[in-house]
Coordinates of C-alpha atoms and ligand atoms in Angstrom, one line a residue:
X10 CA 0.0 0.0 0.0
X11 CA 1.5 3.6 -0.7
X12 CA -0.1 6.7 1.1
X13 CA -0.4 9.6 -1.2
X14 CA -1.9 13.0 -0.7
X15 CA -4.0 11.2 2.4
X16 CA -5.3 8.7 -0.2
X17 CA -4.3 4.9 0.0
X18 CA -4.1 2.7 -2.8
X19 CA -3.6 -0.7 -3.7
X20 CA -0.3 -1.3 -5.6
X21 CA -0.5 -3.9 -8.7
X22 CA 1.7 -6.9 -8.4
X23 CA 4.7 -5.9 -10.9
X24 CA 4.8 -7.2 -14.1
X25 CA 8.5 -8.5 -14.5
X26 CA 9.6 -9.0 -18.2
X27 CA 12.9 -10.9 -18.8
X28 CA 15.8 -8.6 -19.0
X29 CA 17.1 -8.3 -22.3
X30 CA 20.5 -10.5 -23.1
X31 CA 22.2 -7.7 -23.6
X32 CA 21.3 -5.6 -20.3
X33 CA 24.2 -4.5 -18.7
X34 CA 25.7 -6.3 -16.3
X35 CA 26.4 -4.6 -13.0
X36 CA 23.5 -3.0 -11.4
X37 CA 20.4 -5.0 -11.5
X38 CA 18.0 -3.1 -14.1
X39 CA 14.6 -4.6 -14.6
X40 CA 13.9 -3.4 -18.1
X41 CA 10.2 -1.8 -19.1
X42 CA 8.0 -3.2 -21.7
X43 CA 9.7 -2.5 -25.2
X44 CA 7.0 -2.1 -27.4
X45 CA 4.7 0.5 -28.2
X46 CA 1.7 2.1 -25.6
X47 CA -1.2 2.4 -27.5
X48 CA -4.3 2.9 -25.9
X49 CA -4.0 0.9 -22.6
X50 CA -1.9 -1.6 -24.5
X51 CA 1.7 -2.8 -25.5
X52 CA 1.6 -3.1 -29.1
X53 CA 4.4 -4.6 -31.7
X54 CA 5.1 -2.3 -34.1
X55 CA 2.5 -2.2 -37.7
X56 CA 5.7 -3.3 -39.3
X57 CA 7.0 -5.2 -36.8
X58 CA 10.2 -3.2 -36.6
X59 CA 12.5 -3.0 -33.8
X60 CA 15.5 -0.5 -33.5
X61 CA 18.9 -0.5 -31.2
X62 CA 19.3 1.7 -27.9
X63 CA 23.0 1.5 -27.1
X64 CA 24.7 2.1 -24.0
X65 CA 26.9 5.1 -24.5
X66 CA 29.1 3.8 -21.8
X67 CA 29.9 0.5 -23.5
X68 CA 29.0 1.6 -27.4
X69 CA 26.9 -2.0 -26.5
X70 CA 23.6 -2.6 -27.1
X71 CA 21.4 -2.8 -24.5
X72 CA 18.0 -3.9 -26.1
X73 CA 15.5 -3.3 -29.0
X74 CA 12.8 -1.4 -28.9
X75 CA 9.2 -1.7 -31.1
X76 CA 10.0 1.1 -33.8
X77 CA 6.9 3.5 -34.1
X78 CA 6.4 4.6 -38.0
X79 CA 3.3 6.8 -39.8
X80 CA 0.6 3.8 -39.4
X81 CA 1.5 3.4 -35.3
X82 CA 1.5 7.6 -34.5
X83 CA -1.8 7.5 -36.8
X84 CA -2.9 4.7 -34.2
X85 CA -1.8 7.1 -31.3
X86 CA -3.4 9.8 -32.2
X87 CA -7.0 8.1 -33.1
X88 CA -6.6 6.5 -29.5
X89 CA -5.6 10.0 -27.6
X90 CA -8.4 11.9 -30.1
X91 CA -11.0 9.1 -28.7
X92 CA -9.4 9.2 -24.9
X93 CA -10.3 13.2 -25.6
X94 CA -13.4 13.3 -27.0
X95 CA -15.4 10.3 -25.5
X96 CA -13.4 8.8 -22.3
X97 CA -13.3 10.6 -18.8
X98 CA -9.9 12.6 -18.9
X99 CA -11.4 15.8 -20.0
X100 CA -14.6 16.0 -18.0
X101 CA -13.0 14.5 -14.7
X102 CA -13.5 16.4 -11.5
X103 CA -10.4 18.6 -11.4
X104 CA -9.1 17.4 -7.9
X105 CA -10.0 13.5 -9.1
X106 CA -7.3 14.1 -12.0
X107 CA -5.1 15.6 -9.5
X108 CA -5.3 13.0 -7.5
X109 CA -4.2 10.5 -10.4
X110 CA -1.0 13.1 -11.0
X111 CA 0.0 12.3 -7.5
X112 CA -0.1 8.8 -8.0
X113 CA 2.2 8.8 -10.8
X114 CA 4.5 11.1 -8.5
X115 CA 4.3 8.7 -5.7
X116 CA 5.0 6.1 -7.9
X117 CA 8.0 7.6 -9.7
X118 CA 9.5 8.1 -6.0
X119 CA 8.4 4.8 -5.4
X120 CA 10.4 3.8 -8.4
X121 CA 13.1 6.4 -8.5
X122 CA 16.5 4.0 -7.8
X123 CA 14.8 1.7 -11.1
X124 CA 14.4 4.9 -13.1
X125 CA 17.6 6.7 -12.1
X126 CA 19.2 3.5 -13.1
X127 CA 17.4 3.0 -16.8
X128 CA 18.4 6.6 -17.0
X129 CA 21.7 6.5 -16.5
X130 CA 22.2 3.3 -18.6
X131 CA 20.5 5.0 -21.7
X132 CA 21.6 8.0 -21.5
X133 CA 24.8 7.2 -19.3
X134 CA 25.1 10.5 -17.2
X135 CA 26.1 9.8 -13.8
X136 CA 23.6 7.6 -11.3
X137 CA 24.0 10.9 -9.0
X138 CA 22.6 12.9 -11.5
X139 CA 19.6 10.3 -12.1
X140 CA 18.7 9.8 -8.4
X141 CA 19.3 13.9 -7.8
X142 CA 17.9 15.7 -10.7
X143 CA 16.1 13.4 -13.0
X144 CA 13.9 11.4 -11.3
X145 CA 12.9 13.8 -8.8
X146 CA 12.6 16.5 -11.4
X147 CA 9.9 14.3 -12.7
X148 CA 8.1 13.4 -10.0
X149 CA 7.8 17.3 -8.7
X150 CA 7.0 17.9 -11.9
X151 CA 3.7 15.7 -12.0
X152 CA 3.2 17.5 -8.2
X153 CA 3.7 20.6 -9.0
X154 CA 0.7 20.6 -11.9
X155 CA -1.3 18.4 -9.6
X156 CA -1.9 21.5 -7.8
X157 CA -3.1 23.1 -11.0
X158 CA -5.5 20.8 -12.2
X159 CA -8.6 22.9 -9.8
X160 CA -6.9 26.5 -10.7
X161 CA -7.0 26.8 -13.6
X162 CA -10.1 29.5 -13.9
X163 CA -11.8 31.9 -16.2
X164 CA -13.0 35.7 -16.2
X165 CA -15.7 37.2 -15.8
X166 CA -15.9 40.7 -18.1
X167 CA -17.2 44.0 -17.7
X168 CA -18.4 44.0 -21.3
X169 CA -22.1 45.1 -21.8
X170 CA -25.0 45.9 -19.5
X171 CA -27.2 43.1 -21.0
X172 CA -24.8 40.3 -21.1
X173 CA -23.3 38.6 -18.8
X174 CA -19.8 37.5 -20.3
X175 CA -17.3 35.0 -19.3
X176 CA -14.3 33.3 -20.3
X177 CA -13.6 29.3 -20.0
X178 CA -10.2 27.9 -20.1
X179 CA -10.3 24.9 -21.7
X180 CA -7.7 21.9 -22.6
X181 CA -6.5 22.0 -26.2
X182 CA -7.5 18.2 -27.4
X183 CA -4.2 16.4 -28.4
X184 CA -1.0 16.5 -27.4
X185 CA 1.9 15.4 -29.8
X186 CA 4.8 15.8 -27.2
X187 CA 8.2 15.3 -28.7
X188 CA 11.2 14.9 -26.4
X189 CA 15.1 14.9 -26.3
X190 CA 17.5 12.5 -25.0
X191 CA 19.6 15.1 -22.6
X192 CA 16.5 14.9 -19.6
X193 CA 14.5 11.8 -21.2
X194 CA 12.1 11.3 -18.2
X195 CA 12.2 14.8 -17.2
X196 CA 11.4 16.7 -19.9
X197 CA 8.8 13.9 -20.7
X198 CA 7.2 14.8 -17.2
X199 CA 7.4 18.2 -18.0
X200 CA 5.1 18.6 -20.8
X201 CA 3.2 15.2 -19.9
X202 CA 2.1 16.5 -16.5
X203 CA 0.7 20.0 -17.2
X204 CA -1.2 18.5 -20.3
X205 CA -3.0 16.0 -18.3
X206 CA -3.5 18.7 -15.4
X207 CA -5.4 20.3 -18.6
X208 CA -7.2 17.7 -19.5
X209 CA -5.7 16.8 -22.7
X210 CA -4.4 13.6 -23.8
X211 CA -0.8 12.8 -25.2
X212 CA 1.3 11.3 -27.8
X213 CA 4.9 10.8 -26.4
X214 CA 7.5 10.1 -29.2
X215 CA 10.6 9.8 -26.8
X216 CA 14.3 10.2 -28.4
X217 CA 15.2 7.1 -30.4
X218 CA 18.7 7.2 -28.2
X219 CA 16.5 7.0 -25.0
X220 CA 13.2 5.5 -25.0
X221 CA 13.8 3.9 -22.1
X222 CA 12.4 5.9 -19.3
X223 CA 9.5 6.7 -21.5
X224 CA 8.2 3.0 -21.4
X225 CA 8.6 2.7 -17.9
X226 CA 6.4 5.8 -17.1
X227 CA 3.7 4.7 -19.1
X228 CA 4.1 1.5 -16.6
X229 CA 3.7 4.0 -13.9
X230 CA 0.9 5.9 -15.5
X231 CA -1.0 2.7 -16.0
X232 CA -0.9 1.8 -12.5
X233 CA -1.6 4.8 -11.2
X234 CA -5.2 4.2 -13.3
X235 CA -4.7 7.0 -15.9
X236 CA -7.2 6.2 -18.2
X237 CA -6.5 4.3 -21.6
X238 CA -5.5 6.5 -24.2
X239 CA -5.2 9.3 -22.4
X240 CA -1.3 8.6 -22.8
X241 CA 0.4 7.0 -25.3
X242 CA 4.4 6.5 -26.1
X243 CA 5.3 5.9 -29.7
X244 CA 9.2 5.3 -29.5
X245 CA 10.7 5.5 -33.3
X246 CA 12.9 8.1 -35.2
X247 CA 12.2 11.7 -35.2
X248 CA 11.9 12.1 -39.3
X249 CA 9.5 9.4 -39.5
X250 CA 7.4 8.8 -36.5
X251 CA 8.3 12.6 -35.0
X252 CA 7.4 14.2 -38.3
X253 CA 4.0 11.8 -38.8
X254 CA 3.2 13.4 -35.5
X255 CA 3.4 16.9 -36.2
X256 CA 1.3 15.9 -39.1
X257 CA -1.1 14.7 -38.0
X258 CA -4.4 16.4 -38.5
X259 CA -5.8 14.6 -35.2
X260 CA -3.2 16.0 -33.0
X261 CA -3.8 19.6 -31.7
X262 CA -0.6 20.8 -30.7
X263 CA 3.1 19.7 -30.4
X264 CA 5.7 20.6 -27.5
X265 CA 8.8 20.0 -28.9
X266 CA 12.4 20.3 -27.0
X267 CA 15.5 19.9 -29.2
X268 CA 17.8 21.6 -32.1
X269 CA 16.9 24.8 -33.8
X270 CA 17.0 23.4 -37.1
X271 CA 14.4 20.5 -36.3
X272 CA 12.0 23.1 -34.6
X273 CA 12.3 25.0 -38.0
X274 CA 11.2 20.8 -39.8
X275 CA 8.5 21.0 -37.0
X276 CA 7.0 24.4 -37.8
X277 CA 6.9 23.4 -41.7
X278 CA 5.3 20.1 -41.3
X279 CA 2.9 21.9 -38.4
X280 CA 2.2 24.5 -40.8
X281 CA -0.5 22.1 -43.4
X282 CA -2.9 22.1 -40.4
X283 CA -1.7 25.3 -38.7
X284 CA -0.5 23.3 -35.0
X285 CA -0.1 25.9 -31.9
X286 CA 3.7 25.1 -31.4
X287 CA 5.5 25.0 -28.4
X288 CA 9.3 24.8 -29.2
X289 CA 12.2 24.9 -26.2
X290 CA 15.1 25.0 -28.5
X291 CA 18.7 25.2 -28.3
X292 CA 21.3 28.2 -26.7
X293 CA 24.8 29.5 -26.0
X294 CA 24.3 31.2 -23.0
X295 CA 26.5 33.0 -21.9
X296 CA 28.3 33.2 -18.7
X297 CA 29.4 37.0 -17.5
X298 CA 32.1 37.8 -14.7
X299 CA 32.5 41.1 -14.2
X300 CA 35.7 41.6 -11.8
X301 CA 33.9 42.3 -8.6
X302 CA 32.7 38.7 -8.5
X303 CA 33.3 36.0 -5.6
X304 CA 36.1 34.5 -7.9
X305 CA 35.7 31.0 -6.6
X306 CA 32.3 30.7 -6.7
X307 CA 32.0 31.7 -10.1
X308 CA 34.7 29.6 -11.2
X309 CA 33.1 26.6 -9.7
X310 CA 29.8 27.4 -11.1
X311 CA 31.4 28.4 -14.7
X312 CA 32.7 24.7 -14.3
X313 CA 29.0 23.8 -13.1
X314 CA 27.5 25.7 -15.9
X315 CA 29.4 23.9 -18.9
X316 CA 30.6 20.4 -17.7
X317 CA 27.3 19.0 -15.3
X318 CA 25.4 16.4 -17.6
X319 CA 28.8 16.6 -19.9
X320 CA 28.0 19.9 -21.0
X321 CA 24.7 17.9 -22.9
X322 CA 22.4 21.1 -21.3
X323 CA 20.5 23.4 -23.5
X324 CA 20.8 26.3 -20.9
X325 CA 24.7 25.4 -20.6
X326 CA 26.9 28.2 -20.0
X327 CA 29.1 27.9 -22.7
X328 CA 30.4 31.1 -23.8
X329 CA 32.4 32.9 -20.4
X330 CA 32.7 36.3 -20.9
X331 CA 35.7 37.2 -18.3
X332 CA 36.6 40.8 -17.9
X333 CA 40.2 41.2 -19.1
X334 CA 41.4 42.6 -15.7
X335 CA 40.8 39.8 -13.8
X336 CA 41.1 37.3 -16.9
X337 CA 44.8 35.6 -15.8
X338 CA 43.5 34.9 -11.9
X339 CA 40.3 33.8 -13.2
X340 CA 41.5 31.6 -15.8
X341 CA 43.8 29.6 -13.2
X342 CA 41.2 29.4 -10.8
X343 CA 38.6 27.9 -13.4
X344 CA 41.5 25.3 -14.4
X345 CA 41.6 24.2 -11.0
X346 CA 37.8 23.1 -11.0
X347 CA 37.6 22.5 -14.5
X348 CA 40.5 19.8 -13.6
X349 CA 38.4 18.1 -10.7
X350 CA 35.7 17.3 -13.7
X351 CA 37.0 13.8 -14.6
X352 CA 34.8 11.6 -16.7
X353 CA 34.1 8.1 -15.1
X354 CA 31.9 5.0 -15.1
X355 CA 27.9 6.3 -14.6
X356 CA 27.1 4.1 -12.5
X357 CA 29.8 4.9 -9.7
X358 CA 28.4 6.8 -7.4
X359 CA 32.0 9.2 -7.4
X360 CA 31.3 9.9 -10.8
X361 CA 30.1 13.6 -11.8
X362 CA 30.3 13.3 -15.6
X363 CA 29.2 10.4 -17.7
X364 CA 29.8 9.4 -21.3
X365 CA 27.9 11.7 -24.1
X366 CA 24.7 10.2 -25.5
X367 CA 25.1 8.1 -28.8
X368 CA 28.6 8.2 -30.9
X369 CA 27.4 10.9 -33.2
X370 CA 27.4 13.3 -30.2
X371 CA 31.4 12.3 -29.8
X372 CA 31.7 13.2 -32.7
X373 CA 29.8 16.3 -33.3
X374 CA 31.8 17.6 -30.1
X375 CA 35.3 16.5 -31.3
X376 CA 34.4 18.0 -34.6
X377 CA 34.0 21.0 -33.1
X378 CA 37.3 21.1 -30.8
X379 CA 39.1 20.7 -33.8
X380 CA 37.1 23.3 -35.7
X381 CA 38.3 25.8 -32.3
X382 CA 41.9 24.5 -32.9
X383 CA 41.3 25.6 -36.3
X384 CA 40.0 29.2 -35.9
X385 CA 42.8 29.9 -33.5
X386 CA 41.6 29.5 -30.1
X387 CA 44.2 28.5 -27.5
X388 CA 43.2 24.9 -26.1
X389 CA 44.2 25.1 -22.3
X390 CA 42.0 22.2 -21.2
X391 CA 41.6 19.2 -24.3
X392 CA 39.1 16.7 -22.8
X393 CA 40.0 14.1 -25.8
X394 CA 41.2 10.7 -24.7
X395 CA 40.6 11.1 -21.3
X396 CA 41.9 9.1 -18.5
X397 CA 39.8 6.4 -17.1
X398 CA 39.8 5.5 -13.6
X399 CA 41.1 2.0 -13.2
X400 CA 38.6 -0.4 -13.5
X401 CA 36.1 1.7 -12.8
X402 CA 34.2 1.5 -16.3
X403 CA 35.0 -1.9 -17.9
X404 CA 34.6 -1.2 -22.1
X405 CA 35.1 2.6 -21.9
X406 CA 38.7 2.4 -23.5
X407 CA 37.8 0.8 -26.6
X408 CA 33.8 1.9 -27.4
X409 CA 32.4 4.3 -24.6
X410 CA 31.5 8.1 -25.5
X411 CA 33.8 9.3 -23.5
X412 CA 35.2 13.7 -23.7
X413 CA 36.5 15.2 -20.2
X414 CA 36.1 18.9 -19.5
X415 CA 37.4 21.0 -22.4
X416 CA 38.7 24.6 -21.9
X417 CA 39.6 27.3 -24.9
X418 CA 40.7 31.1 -24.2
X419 CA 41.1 33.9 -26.5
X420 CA 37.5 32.5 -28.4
X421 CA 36.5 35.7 -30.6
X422 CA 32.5 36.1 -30.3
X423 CA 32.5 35.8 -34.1
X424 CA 34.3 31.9 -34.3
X425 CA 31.8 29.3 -34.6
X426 CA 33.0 27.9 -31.3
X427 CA 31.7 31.0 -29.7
X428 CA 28.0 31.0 -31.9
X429 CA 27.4 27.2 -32.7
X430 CA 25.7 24.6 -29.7
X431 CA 28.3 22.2 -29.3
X432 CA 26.0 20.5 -26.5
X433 CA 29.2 18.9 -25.1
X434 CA 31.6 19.8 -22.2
X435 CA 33.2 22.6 -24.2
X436 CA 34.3 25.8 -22.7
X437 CA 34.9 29.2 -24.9
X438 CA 35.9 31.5 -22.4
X439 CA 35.9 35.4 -24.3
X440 CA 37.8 38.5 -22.6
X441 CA 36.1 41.5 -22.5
X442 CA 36.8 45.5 -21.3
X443 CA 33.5 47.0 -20.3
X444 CA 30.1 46.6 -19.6
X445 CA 28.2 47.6 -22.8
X446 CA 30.8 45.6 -24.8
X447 CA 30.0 42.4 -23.1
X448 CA 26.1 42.9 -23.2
X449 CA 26.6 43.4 -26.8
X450 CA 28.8 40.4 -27.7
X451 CA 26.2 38.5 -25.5
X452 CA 23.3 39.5 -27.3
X453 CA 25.1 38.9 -30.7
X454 CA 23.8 35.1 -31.4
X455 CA 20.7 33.2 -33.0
X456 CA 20.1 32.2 -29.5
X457 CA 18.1 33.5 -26.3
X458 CA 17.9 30.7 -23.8
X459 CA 19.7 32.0 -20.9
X460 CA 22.7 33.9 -19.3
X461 CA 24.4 34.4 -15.9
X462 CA 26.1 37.8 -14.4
X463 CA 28.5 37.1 -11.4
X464 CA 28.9 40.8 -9.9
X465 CA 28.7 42.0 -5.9
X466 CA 27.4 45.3 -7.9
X467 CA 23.6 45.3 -7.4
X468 CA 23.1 48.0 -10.1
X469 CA 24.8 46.8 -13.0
X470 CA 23.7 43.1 -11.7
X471 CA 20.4 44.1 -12.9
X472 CA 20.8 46.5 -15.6
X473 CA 22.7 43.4 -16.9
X474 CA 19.1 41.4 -16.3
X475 CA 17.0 43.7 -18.4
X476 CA 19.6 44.2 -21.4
X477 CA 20.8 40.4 -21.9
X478 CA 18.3 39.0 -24.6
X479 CA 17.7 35.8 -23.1
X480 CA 14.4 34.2 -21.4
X481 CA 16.2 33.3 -18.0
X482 CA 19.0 35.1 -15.8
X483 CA 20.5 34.3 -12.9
X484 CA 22.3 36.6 -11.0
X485 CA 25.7 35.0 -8.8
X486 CA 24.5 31.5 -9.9
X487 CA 23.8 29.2 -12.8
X488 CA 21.3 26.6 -13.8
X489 CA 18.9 26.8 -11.0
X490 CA 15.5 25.4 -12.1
X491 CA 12.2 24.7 -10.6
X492 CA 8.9 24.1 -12.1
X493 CA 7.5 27.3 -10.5
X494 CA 9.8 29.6 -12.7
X495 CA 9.0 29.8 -16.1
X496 CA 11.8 28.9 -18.8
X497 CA 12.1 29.1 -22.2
X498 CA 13.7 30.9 -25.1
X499 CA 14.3 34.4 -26.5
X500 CA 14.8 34.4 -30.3
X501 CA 15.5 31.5 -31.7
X502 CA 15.9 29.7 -28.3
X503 CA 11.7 29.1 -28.3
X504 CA 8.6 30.8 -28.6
X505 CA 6.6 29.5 -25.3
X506 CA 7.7 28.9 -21.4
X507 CA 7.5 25.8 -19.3
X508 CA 7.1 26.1 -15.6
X509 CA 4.2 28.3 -13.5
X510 CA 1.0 29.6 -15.1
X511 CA 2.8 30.5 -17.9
X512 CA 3.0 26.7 -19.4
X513 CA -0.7 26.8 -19.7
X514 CA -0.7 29.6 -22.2
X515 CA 0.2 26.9 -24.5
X516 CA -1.6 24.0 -23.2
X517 CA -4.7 25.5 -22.6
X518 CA -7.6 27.4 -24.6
X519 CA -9.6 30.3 -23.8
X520 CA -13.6 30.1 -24.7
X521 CA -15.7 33.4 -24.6
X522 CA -19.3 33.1 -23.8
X523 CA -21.9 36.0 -24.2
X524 CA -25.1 35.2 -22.2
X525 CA -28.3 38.0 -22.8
X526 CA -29.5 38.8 -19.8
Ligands
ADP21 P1 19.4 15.8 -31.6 O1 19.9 16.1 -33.0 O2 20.3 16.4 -30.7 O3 19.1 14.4 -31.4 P2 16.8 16.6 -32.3 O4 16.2 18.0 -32.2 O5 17.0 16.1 -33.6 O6 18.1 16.6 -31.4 O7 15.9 15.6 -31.5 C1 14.9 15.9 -30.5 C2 13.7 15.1 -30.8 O8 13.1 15.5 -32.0 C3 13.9 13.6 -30.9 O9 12.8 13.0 -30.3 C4 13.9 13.4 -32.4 O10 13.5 12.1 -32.7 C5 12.8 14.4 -32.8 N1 12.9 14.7 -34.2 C6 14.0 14.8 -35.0 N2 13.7 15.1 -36.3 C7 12.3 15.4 -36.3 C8 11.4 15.8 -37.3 N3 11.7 16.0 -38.5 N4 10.1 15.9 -36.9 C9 9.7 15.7 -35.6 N5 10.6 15.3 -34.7 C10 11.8 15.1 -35.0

């Protein structure tokens, strides 16, 4: 029996399924159904395809996976479109679907050493990160819009003497959620739980390199007796199943969190049925110590800002902006840290960066180290071939995905090290003389995710705040997070935010009702 919210429920028995051959060996991971959820039910694939999810620790597969194409999302969608037009989701008592949120919380809790390890074996960031971040980023995140599901209200208007106007905010239908593999599980939760506090339904196409996590919430969903349909998780590959999605004509509206240039394929395919669009796209934020600042602090949090998830963050702070005065103290000081960052096994519990997701990451990043070699950047930190603890990750010499914390100085704001999202543990740290020149070499990028000032100087802390171009700022920290703070993108970062009342501008609709009096 769990207790949730004062509420007991029964728990179902758990359905084991046989490990895959190939499961890791090491920590025990039970591994979640692998085919596709489809209207209250594990389906194989229409064409019975499977694909590869490979453990970026190894390069070793760890199991197949049912591969979603057109004629499964077109499944999905019928079965969310029915779950939202004729089933209970929708016209629920507000605090009953509330109380169905929490149960998927308490279960991912429950859960959460199972999760953080299916996390960290797909996506192989550190177990530390799974059991700190991840998994309880997820569960808060299905609390935290619990509490919205009975708040979300209308108006009433001051429009005419004779009518008595109001306004009702309404769910949008469909959901065709479509989800990275940096945060599988919580970026999933993220849009899942405040379109359900809505009363939509969903269609989750997790990343191909990750589906893992996906499958096993749907577990969690089913148990917590979330109707069927009212979420379904279509694993397959984003041009195929991701783009059948976003065509869809049953499907309402996509959240979509990954690259620029597939929010730009998402907006064209959206655009044949004209889909409200919620994109949190990519960044290169940038990181600003002004010479006043508490140099070890920002030094360990410039580290913190670039290297935590191996730098695979789209908020990551990878452009420093150091002002030149201070630039030689700085720089030694950030070596320090950066040096403490040492790539190791995930699942040691020591270990503070993991192995980058899938090999085309590798080699996107090492691509672009060589590409900063290239433009003339001075390479004070090379992360290539690192150094293994001993026996701590068997494989990682030959096939793992392996980069340790990478530093260049004298990076121009111009090179494409300083303008391009690398989404790896690469440093460009720029000099800069005064304030207006650093707020303008800030602002100078496609991007507008986020930025961080470290100054004791309360005024120019904040005129900083209003003139950086960028949807969050933090001021003497980076990367702080909650579900109560909205985030998104500036430019072409994203057009929407996720977290407080501000995620259900997108997920919601607002009805207008004239009544003569
Ligand atoms: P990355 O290149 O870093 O993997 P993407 O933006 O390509 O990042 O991936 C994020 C998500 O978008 C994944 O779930 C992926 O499958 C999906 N995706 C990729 N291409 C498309 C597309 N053309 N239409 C819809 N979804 C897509």
């Amino acid at each position: 029996m769990s207790k949730v919210a004062g509420l007991k429920f029964k728990m179902k028995p758990e359905k084991k399924e046989a490990p895959a051959a190939n499961a890791r060996k090491g920590p025990d991971i039970r591994l979640p159904h692998l085919k596709l959820w489809i209207g209250g039910k594990w389906k194989e694939a229409v064409h019975g395809r499977t694909f590869k999810t490979i453990d970026p620790a190894t390069g070793e597969v760890i199991t197949r996976v049912a591969e979603g194409t057109e004629e499964d999302i077109d499944l999905a969608a019928r079965r969310a479109r029915k779950a939202f037009d004729s089933g209970p989701w929708p016209k629920m008592k507000a605090s009953e679907r509330a109380r169905i949120l929490h149960r998927i919380a308490a279960l991912i809790r429950e859960n959460y050493e199972e999760l953080a390890s299916l996390e960290t074996l797909d996506t192989g960031k550190p177990i530390q990160n799974s059991r700190r971040i991840d998994v309880p980023s997820s569960a808060e995140a299905f609390e935290y819009y619990a509490g919205w599901c009975d708040k979300l209200t209308g108006e009433t208007l001051p429009a005419h003497p004779e009518f008595f106007s109001y306004t009702l905010r309404e769910p949008l239908g469909v959901i065709g959620a479509i989800t990275p593999w940096n945060f599988p599980l919580s970026i999933a939760a993220q849009k899942i739980a405040p379109a359900l506090a809505a009363g939509n339904t969903v269609v989750l196409k997790p990343a191909e390199q990750t589906p893992l996590s996906a499958l096993r919430l749907a577990e969690i969903t089913e148990e917590a007796g979330l109707p069927a349909g009212v979420l379904n998780v279509v694993p397959g590959f984003g041009p195929v199943a991701g783009a059948a999605l976003v065509r869809h004509p049953e499907v309402d509206a996509v959240s979509f969190t990954g690259e620029y240039l597939t929010g730009r394929e998402i907006m064209k395919n959206a655009a044949l049925t004209l889909k409200k669009l919620s994109f949190e796209l990519g960044g290169k934020s940038a990181n600003i110590i002004f010479a006043d600042a508490d140099m070890d602090n920002a030094a360990r949090f410039a580290c913190d800002g670039i290297f935590f998830n191996q730098g695979e963050v789209c908020c990551a702070g990878s452009r420093l902006f150091v002002e030149e005065k201070i630039k030689k103290n700085f720089t030694a000081r950030l070596l320090q840290c950066a040096q403490k960052w040492r790539p190791g096994d995930p699942f040691d519990p020591a270990t503070e960066m993991g192995a980058l997701v899938s090999q085309e990451q590798f080699d996107k990043v090492l691509k672009y180290i060589e590409i900063g070699r290239q433009e003339g950047a001075k390479l004070l930190l090379d992360g290539r071939n690192p150094k293994m603890p001993q026996g701590k990750a068997p494989g990682t010499k030959s096939k793992g995905f392996f980069i340790g914390p990478t530093v260049f100085s004298g990076v121009l704001p111009q090179m494409r090290l300083a303008q391009e999202e690398i989404f790896g543990p690469v440093l460009s740290q720029i000099a800069f003389g005064d304030f207006e020149e650093v707020i303008r070499n800030a602002n100078q990028t496609i991007y507008g995710l986020a930025a961080a000032v470290w100054t004791k100087d309360i005024q120019k802390a904040h005129r900083a705040a209003r003139a950086l171009k960028a949807g969050t700022v933090w001021i003497n920290g980076y990367g702080n997070f909650d579900h109560a703070v909205p985030f998104g993108g500036y430019k072409m970062s994203g057009n929407t935010r996720e977290g407080g009342i501000h995620t259900f501008d997108f997920y919601t609709q607002i009805k207008s009702v004239w009544v003569r009096l």
